[in-house]
Amino acid sequence: MSTKDAVFRLTDSVLKSLIQKLHVGGIFCDLPKAFDCVNHKILLTKLHFYGIQGITMDWFRSYLTNRKQKVEIKSPNSTHNLVSDWGILKHGVPQGSILGPLLFLVYISDLSLRINSLAEPILFADGTSVIISKRSYIEFSVAVNLVLAHIIEWFSANRLVLNLEKTNVLTFVTNRQI
């Protein structure tokens, strides 16, 4: 899904709910360093669950394990740069790669299964949004709290951190509803 597709799905879902005179809102999750936190063991288990096996699974395992990284800090005021030692990455997917966002989406795709009956998840790379629509305000409030609890539990189980200070819950209303 492209950024445009994600924005369209989100906007379309909100507008359809408002037209139907439903209470609608969204949970917009902030995942700090999401790509860096992907647990390799959990990701490989999910790939296997989705049918990746044999040589293809060996390729993904090879792609993720024993990757090394070092950090270099270039100093503008000095001819000497600071360079760390090489370290083996035990988690994370390569950023800037074509596979990074795809592997992250595989990693979080089962979040949808956890909340589909209550809300509409819109997953785009590390931008996770959830739209909730209900007939009554009480149903809406209960659903928002339940979905948020499921999201927090799912992120914890999958070793991702949800930044609650930057995660936002918004309610959408029309001028007629104010």
PDB file of N, CA and C in Angstrom, residues 60-128:
ATOM      1  N   PHE A  60      15.641 -15.608   4.169  1.00  0.00           N
ATOM      2  CA  PHE A  60      15.245 -14.575   5.132  1.00  0.00           C
ATOM      3  C   PHE A  60      16.065 -14.694   6.421  1.00  0.00           C
ATOM      4  N   ARG A  61      16.267 -15.933   6.891  1.00  0.00           N
ATOM      5  CA  ARG A  61      17.067 -16.140   8.098  1.00  0.00           C
ATOM      6  C   ARG A  61      18.482 -15.587   7.892  1.00  0.00           C
ATOM      7  N   SER A  62      19.055 -15.875   6.729  1.00  0.00           N
ATOM      8  CA  SER A  62      20.396 -15.381   6.407  1.00  0.00           C
ATOM      9  C   SER A  62      20.409 -13.857   6.317  1.00  0.00           C
ATOM     10  N   TYR A  63      19.366 -13.296   5.748  1.00  0.00           N
ATOM     11  CA  TYR A  63      19.258 -11.834   5.578  1.00  0.00           C
ATOM     12  C   TYR A  63      19.209 -11.123   6.929  1.00  0.00           C
ATOM     13  N   LEU A  64      18.565 -11.759   7.915  1.00  0.00           N
ATOM     14  CA  LEU A  64      18.354 -11.108   9.209  1.00  0.00           C
ATOM     15  C   LEU A  64      19.439 -11.396  10.244  1.00  0.00           C
ATOM     16  N   THR A  65      20.062 -12.554  10.176  1.00  0.00           N
ATOM     17  CA  THR A  65      20.996 -12.932  11.232  1.00  0.00           C
ATOM     18  C   THR A  65      22.436 -12.594  10.862  1.00  0.00           C
ATOM     19  N   ASN A  66      23.199 -12.361  11.898  1.00  0.00           N
ATOM     20  CA  ASN A  66      24.623 -12.023  11.790  1.00  0.00           C
ATOM     21  C   ASN A  66      24.897 -10.767  10.962  1.00  0.00           C
ATOM     22  N   ARG A  67      23.921  -9.873  10.893  1.00  0.00           N
ATOM     23  CA  ARG A  67      24.161  -8.572  10.252  1.00  0.00           C
ATOM     24  C   ARG A  67      24.985  -7.733  11.219  1.00  0.00           C
ATOM     25  N   LYS A  68      25.912  -6.995  10.681  1.00  0.00           N
ATOM     26  CA  LYS A  68      26.774  -6.174  11.517  1.00  0.00           C
ATOM     27  C   LYS A  68      26.572  -4.702  11.181  1.00  0.00           C
ATOM     28  N   GLN A  69      26.843  -3.900  12.182  1.00  0.00           N
ATOM     29  CA  GLN A  69      26.672  -2.456  12.002  1.00  0.00           C
ATOM     30  C   GLN A  69      27.713  -1.730  12.845  1.00  0.00           C
ATOM     31  N   LYS A  70      28.146  -0.607  12.339  1.00  0.00           N
ATOM     32  CA  LYS A  70      28.973   0.286  13.140  1.00  0.00           C
ATOM     33  C   LYS A  70      28.466   1.695  12.917  1.00  0.00           C
ATOM     34  N   VAL A  71      28.812   2.559  13.823  1.00  0.00           N
ATOM     35  CA  VAL A  71      28.365   3.940  13.742  1.00  0.00           C
ATOM     36  C   VAL A  71      29.588   4.827  13.572  1.00  0.00           C
ATOM     37  N   GLU A  72      29.464   5.778  12.633  1.00  0.00           N
ATOM     38  CA  GLU A  72      30.539   6.739  12.419  1.00  0.00           C
ATOM     39  C   GLU A  72      29.960   8.135  12.579  1.00  0.00           C
ATOM     40  N   ILE A  73      30.607   8.906  13.411  1.00  0.00           N
ATOM     41  CA  ILE A  73      30.175  10.291  13.623  1.00  0.00           C
ATOM     42  C   ILE A  73      31.243  11.193  13.026  1.00  0.00           C
ATOM     43  N   LYS A  74      30.841  11.924  11.997  1.00  0.00           N
ATOM     44  CA  LYS A  74      31.775  12.832  11.323  1.00  0.00           C
ATOM     45  C   LYS A  74      31.769  14.168  12.040  1.00  0.00           C
ATOM     46  N   SER A  75      32.932  14.607  12.394  1.00  0.00           N
ATOM     47  CA  SER A  75      33.066  15.866  13.103  1.00  0.00           C
ATOM     48  C   SER A  75      33.436  16.969  12.117  1.00  0.00           C
ATOM     49  N   PRO A  76      32.644  18.034  12.028  1.00  0.00           N
ATOM     50  CA  PRO A  76      32.955  19.114  11.091  1.00  0.00           C
ATOM     51  C   PRO A  76      34.181  19.929  11.521  1.00  0.00           C
ATOM     52  N   ASN A  77      34.511  19.861  12.801  1.00  0.00           N
ATOM     53  CA  ASN A  77      35.618  20.675  13.317  1.00  0.00           C
ATOM     54  C   ASN A  77      36.914  19.898  13.477  1.00  0.00           C
ATOM     55  N   SER A  78      36.920  18.653  13.026  1.00  0.00           N
ATOM     56  CA  SER A  78      38.096  17.827  13.227  1.00  0.00           C
ATOM     57  C   SER A  78      38.298  16.923  12.017  1.00  0.00           C
ATOM     58  N   THR A  79      39.521  16.502  11.834  1.00  0.00           N
ATOM     59  CA  THR A  79      39.796  15.565  10.736  1.00  0.00           C
ATOM     60  C   THR A  79      39.585  14.129  11.185  1.00  0.00           C
ATOM     61  N   HIS A  80      39.374  13.926  12.475  1.00  0.00           N
ATOM     62  CA  HIS A  80      39.167  12.587  13.013  1.00  0.00           C
ATOM     63  C   HIS A  80      37.680  12.336  13.261  1.00  0.00           C
ATOM     64  N   ASN A  81      37.191  11.244  12.714  1.00  0.00           N
ATOM     65  CA  ASN A  81      35.810  10.848  12.964  1.00  0.00           C
ATOM     66  C   ASN A  81      35.775   9.831  14.094  1.00  0.00           C
ATOM     67  N   LEU A  82      34.686   9.807  14.816  1.00  0.00           N
ATOM     68  CA  LEU A  82      34.486   8.804  15.860  1.00  0.00           C
ATOM     69  C   LEU A  82      33.819   7.596  15.226  1.00  0.00           C
ATOM     70  N   VAL A  83      34.398   6.411  15.448  1.00  0.00           N
ATOM     71  CA  VAL A  83      33.863   5.191  14.854  1.00  0.00           C
ATOM     72  C   VAL A  83      33.731   4.129  15.934  1.00  0.00           C
ATOM     73  N   SER A  84      32.548   3.521  16.009  1.00  0.00           N
ATOM     74  CA  SER A  84      32.332   2.452  16.980  1.00  0.00           C
ATOM     75  C   SER A  84      32.895   1.142  16.445  1.00  0.00           C
ATOM     76  N   ASP A  85      32.930   0.145  17.305  1.00  0.00           N
ATOM     77  CA  ASP A  85      33.275  -1.209  16.874  1.00  0.00           C
ATOM     78  C   ASP A  85      32.089  -1.795  16.128  1.00  0.00           C
ATOM     79  N   TRP A  86      32.355  -2.837  15.351  1.00  0.00           N
ATOM     80  CA  TRP A  86      31.275  -3.554  14.681  1.00  0.00           C
ATOM     81  C   TRP A  86      30.459  -4.296  15.733  1.00  0.00           C
ATOM     82  N   GLY A  87      29.141  -4.260  15.609  1.00  0.00           N
ATOM     83  CA  GLY A  87      28.260  -4.990  16.515  1.00  0.00           C
ATOM     84  C   GLY A  87      27.267  -5.811  15.718  1.00  0.00           C
ATOM     85  N   ILE A  88      26.912  -6.970  16.237  1.00  0.00           N
ATOM     86  CA  ILE A  88      25.931  -7.830  15.571  1.00  0.00           C
ATOM     87  C   ILE A  88      24.528  -7.373  15.969  1.00  0.00           C
ATOM     88  N   LEU A  89      23.687  -7.183  14.976  1.00  0.00           N
ATOM     89  CA  LEU A  89      22.298  -6.765  15.222  1.00  0.00           C
ATOM     90  C   LEU A  89      21.460  -7.973  15.601  1.00  0.00           C
ATOM     91  N   LYS A  90      20.793  -7.893  16.725  1.00  0.00           N
ATOM     92  CA  LYS A  90      19.949  -8.993  17.180  1.00  0.00           C
ATOM     93  C   LYS A  90      18.477  -8.726  16.906  1.00  0.00           C
ATOM     94  N   HIS A  91      18.178  -7.517  16.510  1.00  0.00           N
ATOM     95  CA  HIS A  91      16.805  -7.174  16.159  1.00  0.00           C
ATOM     96  C   HIS A  91      16.840  -6.011  15.183  1.00  0.00           C
ATOM     97  N   GLY A  92      15.709  -5.796  14.531  1.00  0.00           N
ATOM     98  CA  GLY A  92      15.593  -4.700  13.564  1.00  0.00           C
ATOM     99  C   GLY A  92      15.610  -5.204  12.138  1.00  0.00           C
ATOM    100  N   VAL A  93      14.985  -4.420  11.273  1.00  0.00           N
ATOM    101  CA  VAL A  93      15.033  -4.695   9.835  1.00  0.00           C
ATOM    102  C   VAL A  93      15.777  -3.536   9.187  1.00  0.00           C
ATOM    103  N   PRO A  94      16.544  -3.831   8.140  1.00  0.00           N
ATOM    104  CA  PRO A  94      17.347  -2.782   7.505  1.00  0.00           C
ATOM    105  C   PRO A  94      16.494  -1.626   6.985  1.00  0.00           C
ATOM    106  N   GLN A  95      16.808  -0.438   7.466  1.00  0.00           N
ATOM    107  CA  GLN A  95      16.103   0.749   6.990  1.00  0.00           C
ATOM    108  C   GLN A  95      16.722   1.196   5.675  1.00  0.00           C
ATOM    109  N   GLY A  96      15.916   1.792   4.841  1.00  0.00           N
ATOM    110  CA  GLY A  96      16.395   2.251   3.556  1.00  0.00           C
ATOM    111  C   GLY A  96      16.421   1.144   2.523  1.00  0.00           C
ATOM    112  N   SER A  97      16.023  -0.050   2.928  1.00  0.00           N
ATOM    113  CA  SER A  97      15.977  -1.171   1.989  1.00  0.00           C
ATOM    114  C   SER A  97      14.551  -1.325   1.482  1.00  0.00           C
ATOM    115  N   ILE A  98      14.399  -2.055   0.420  1.00  0.00           N
ATOM    116  CA  ILE A  98      13.060  -2.333  -0.103  1.00  0.00           C
ATOM    117  C   ILE A  98      12.337  -3.305   0.830  1.00  0.00           C
ATOM    118  N   LEU A  99      13.083  -4.233   1.407  1.00  0.00           N
ATOM    119  CA  LEU A  99      12.472  -5.246   2.260  1.00  0.00           C
ATOM    120  C   LEU A  99      12.095  -4.741   3.656  1.00  0.00           C
ATOM    121  N   GLY A 100      12.752  -3.702   4.156  1.00  0.00           N
ATOM    122  CA  GLY A 100      12.498  -3.217   5.507  1.00  0.00           C
ATOM    123  C   GLY A 100      11.023  -2.955   5.786  1.00  0.00           C
ATOM    124  N   PRO A 101      10.367  -2.078   5.010  1.00  0.00           N
ATOM    125  CA  PRO A 101       8.939  -1.810   5.257  1.00  0.00           C
ATOM    126  C   PRO A 101       8.058  -3.046   5.066  1.00  0.00           C
ATOM    127  N   LEU A 102       8.396  -3.878   4.075  1.00  0.00           N
ATOM    128  CA  LEU A 102       7.603  -5.086   3.831  1.00  0.00           C
ATOM    129  C   LEU A 102       7.706  -6.040   5.021  1.00  0.00           C
ATOM    130  N   LEU A 103       8.926  -6.254   5.524  1.00  0.00           N
ATOM    131  CA  LEU A 103       9.105  -7.133   6.680  1.00  0.00           C
ATOM    132  C   LEU A 103       8.410  -6.561   7.917  1.00  0.00           C
ATOM    133  N   PHE A 104       8.425  -5.236   8.064  1.00  0.00           N
ATOM    134  CA  PHE A 104       7.731  -4.632   9.200  1.00  0.00           C
ATOM    135  C   PHE A 104       6.231  -4.866   9.089  1.00  0.00           C
ATOM    136  N   LEU A 105       5.678  -4.744   7.878  1.00  0.00           N
ATOM    137  CA  LEU A 105       4.245  -4.996   7.695  1.00  0.00           C
ATOM    138  C   LEU A 105       3.888  -6.445   8.001  1.00  0.00           C
ATOM    139  N   VAL A 106       4.756  -7.385   7.614  1.00  0.00           N
ATOM    140  CA  VAL A 106       4.532  -8.789   7.969  1.00  0.00           C
ATOM    141  C   VAL A 106       4.530  -8.916   9.492  1.00  0.00           C
ATOM    142  N   TYR A 107       5.458  -8.229  10.126  1.00  0.00           N
ATOM    143  CA  TYR A 107       5.600  -8.298  11.576  1.00  0.00           C
ATOM    144  C   TYR A 107       4.345  -7.817  12.299  1.00  0.00           C
ATOM    145  N   ILE A 108       3.715  -6.751  11.801  1.00  0.00           N
ATOM    146  CA  ILE A 108       2.551  -6.189  12.504  1.00  0.00           C
ATOM    147  C   ILE A 108       1.210  -6.606  11.912  1.00  0.00           C
ATOM    148  N   SER A 109       1.220  -7.402  10.846  1.00  0.00           N
ATOM    149  CA  SER A 109      -0.046  -7.724  10.167  1.00  0.00           C
ATOM    150  C   SER A 109      -1.036  -8.463  11.056  1.00  0.00           C
ATOM    151  N   ASP A 110      -0.552  -9.261  12.010  1.00  0.00           N
ATOM    152  CA  ASP A 110      -1.497  -9.980  12.863  1.00  0.00           C
ATOM    153  C   ASP A 110      -2.145  -9.089  13.921  1.00  0.00           C
ATOM    154  N   LEU A 111      -1.690  -7.851  14.037  1.00  0.00           N
ATOM    155  CA  LEU A 111      -2.394  -6.894  14.903  1.00  0.00           C
ATOM    156  C   LEU A 111      -3.828  -6.731  14.409  1.00  0.00           C
ATOM    157  N   SER A 112      -4.005  -6.752  13.086  1.00  0.00           N
ATOM    158  CA  SER A 112      -5.347  -6.625  12.498  1.00  0.00           C
ATOM    159  C   SER A 112      -6.278  -7.713  13.006  1.00  0.00           C
ATOM    160  N   LEU A 113      -5.756  -8.931  13.126  1.00  0.00           N
ATOM    161  CA  LEU A 113      -6.580 -10.043  13.596  1.00  0.00           C
ATOM    162  C   LEU A 113      -7.064  -9.807  15.026  1.00  0.00           C
ATOM    163  N   ARG A 114      -6.265  -9.114  15.792  1.00  0.00           N
ATOM    164  CA  ARG A 114      -6.581  -8.856  17.201  1.00  0.00           C
ATOM    165  C   ARG A 114      -7.698  -7.834  17.354  1.00  0.00           C
ATOM    166  N   ILE A 115      -7.809  -6.887  16.418  1.00  0.00           N
ATOM    167  CA  ILE A 115      -8.759  -5.776  16.607  1.00  0.00           C
ATOM    168  C   ILE A 115      -9.795  -5.647  15.493  1.00  0.00           C
ATOM    169  N   ASN A 116      -9.748  -6.508  14.468  1.00  0.00           N
ATOM    170  CA  ASN A 116     -10.667  -6.377  13.329  1.00  0.00           C
ATOM    171  C   ASN A 116     -12.139  -6.338  13.704  1.00  0.00           C
ATOM    172  N   SER A 117     -12.544  -7.066  14.729  1.00  0.00           N
ATOM    173  CA  SER A 117     -13.970  -7.096  15.082  1.00  0.00           C
ATOM    174  C   SER A 117     -14.422  -5.792  15.734  1.00  0.00           C
ATOM    175  N   LEU A 118     -13.472  -4.992  16.192  1.00  0.00           N
ATOM    176  CA  LEU A 118     -13.799  -3.749  16.896  1.00  0.00           C
ATOM    177  C   LEU A 118     -13.505  -2.491  16.092  1.00  0.00           C
ATOM    178  N   ALA A 119     -12.560  -2.590  15.144  1.00  0.00           N
ATOM    179  CA  ALA A 119     -12.070  -1.382  14.479  1.00  0.00           C
ATOM    180  C   ALA A 119     -11.476  -1.734  13.127  1.00  0.00           C
ATOM    181  N   GLU A 120     -11.137  -0.695  12.376  1.00  0.00           N
ATOM    182  CA  GLU A 120     -10.495  -0.872  11.074  1.00  0.00           C
ATOM    183  C   GLU A 120      -9.044  -0.398  11.160  1.00  0.00           C
ATOM    184  N   PRO A 121      -8.111  -1.352  11.194  1.00  0.00           N
ATOM    185  CA  PRO A 121      -6.703  -0.947  11.225  1.00  0.00           C
ATOM    186  C   PRO A 121      -6.233  -0.521   9.846  1.00  0.00           C
ATOM    187  N   ILE A 122      -5.389   0.494   9.815  1.00  0.00           N
ATOM    188  CA  ILE A 122      -4.769   0.944   8.567  1.00  0.00           C
ATOM    189  C   ILE A 122      -3.270   0.928   8.825  1.00  0.00           C
ATOM    190  N   LEU A 123      -2.625  -0.102   8.289  1.00  0.00           N
ATOM    191  CA  LEU A 123      -1.208  -0.310   8.535  1.00  0.00           C
ATOM    192  C   LEU A 123      -0.415   0.184   7.332  1.00  0.00           C
ATOM    193  N   PHE A 124       0.502   1.092   7.580  1.00  0.00           N
ATOM    194  CA  PHE A 124       1.391   1.575   6.529  1.00  0.00           C
ATOM    195  C   PHE A 124       2.774   1.738   7.130  1.00  0.00           C
ATOM    196  N   ALA A 125       3.691   0.876   6.704  1.00  0.00           N
ATOM    197  CA  ALA A 125       5.048   0.874   7.250  1.00  0.00           C
ATOM    198  C   ALA A 125       4.953   0.972   8.766  1.00  0.00           C
ATOM    199  N   ASP A 126       5.584   1.962   9.366  1.00  0.00           N
ATOM    200  CA  ASP A 126       5.514   2.060  10.825  1.00  0.00           C
ATOM    201  C   ASP A 126       4.424   3.030  11.286  1.00  0.00           C
ATOM    202  N   GLY A 127       3.575   3.462  10.371  1.00  0.00           N
ATOM    203  CA  GLY A 127       2.451   4.330  10.721  1.00  0.00           C
ATOM    204  C   GLY A 127       1.201   3.494  10.908  1.00  0.00           C
ATOM    205  N   THR A 128       0.848   3.218  12.140  1.00  0.00           N
ATOM    206  CA  THR A 128      -0.306   2.381  12.441  1.00  0.00           C
ATOM    207  C   THR A 128      -1.445   3.274  12.919  1.00  0.00           C
TER     208      THR A 128
END
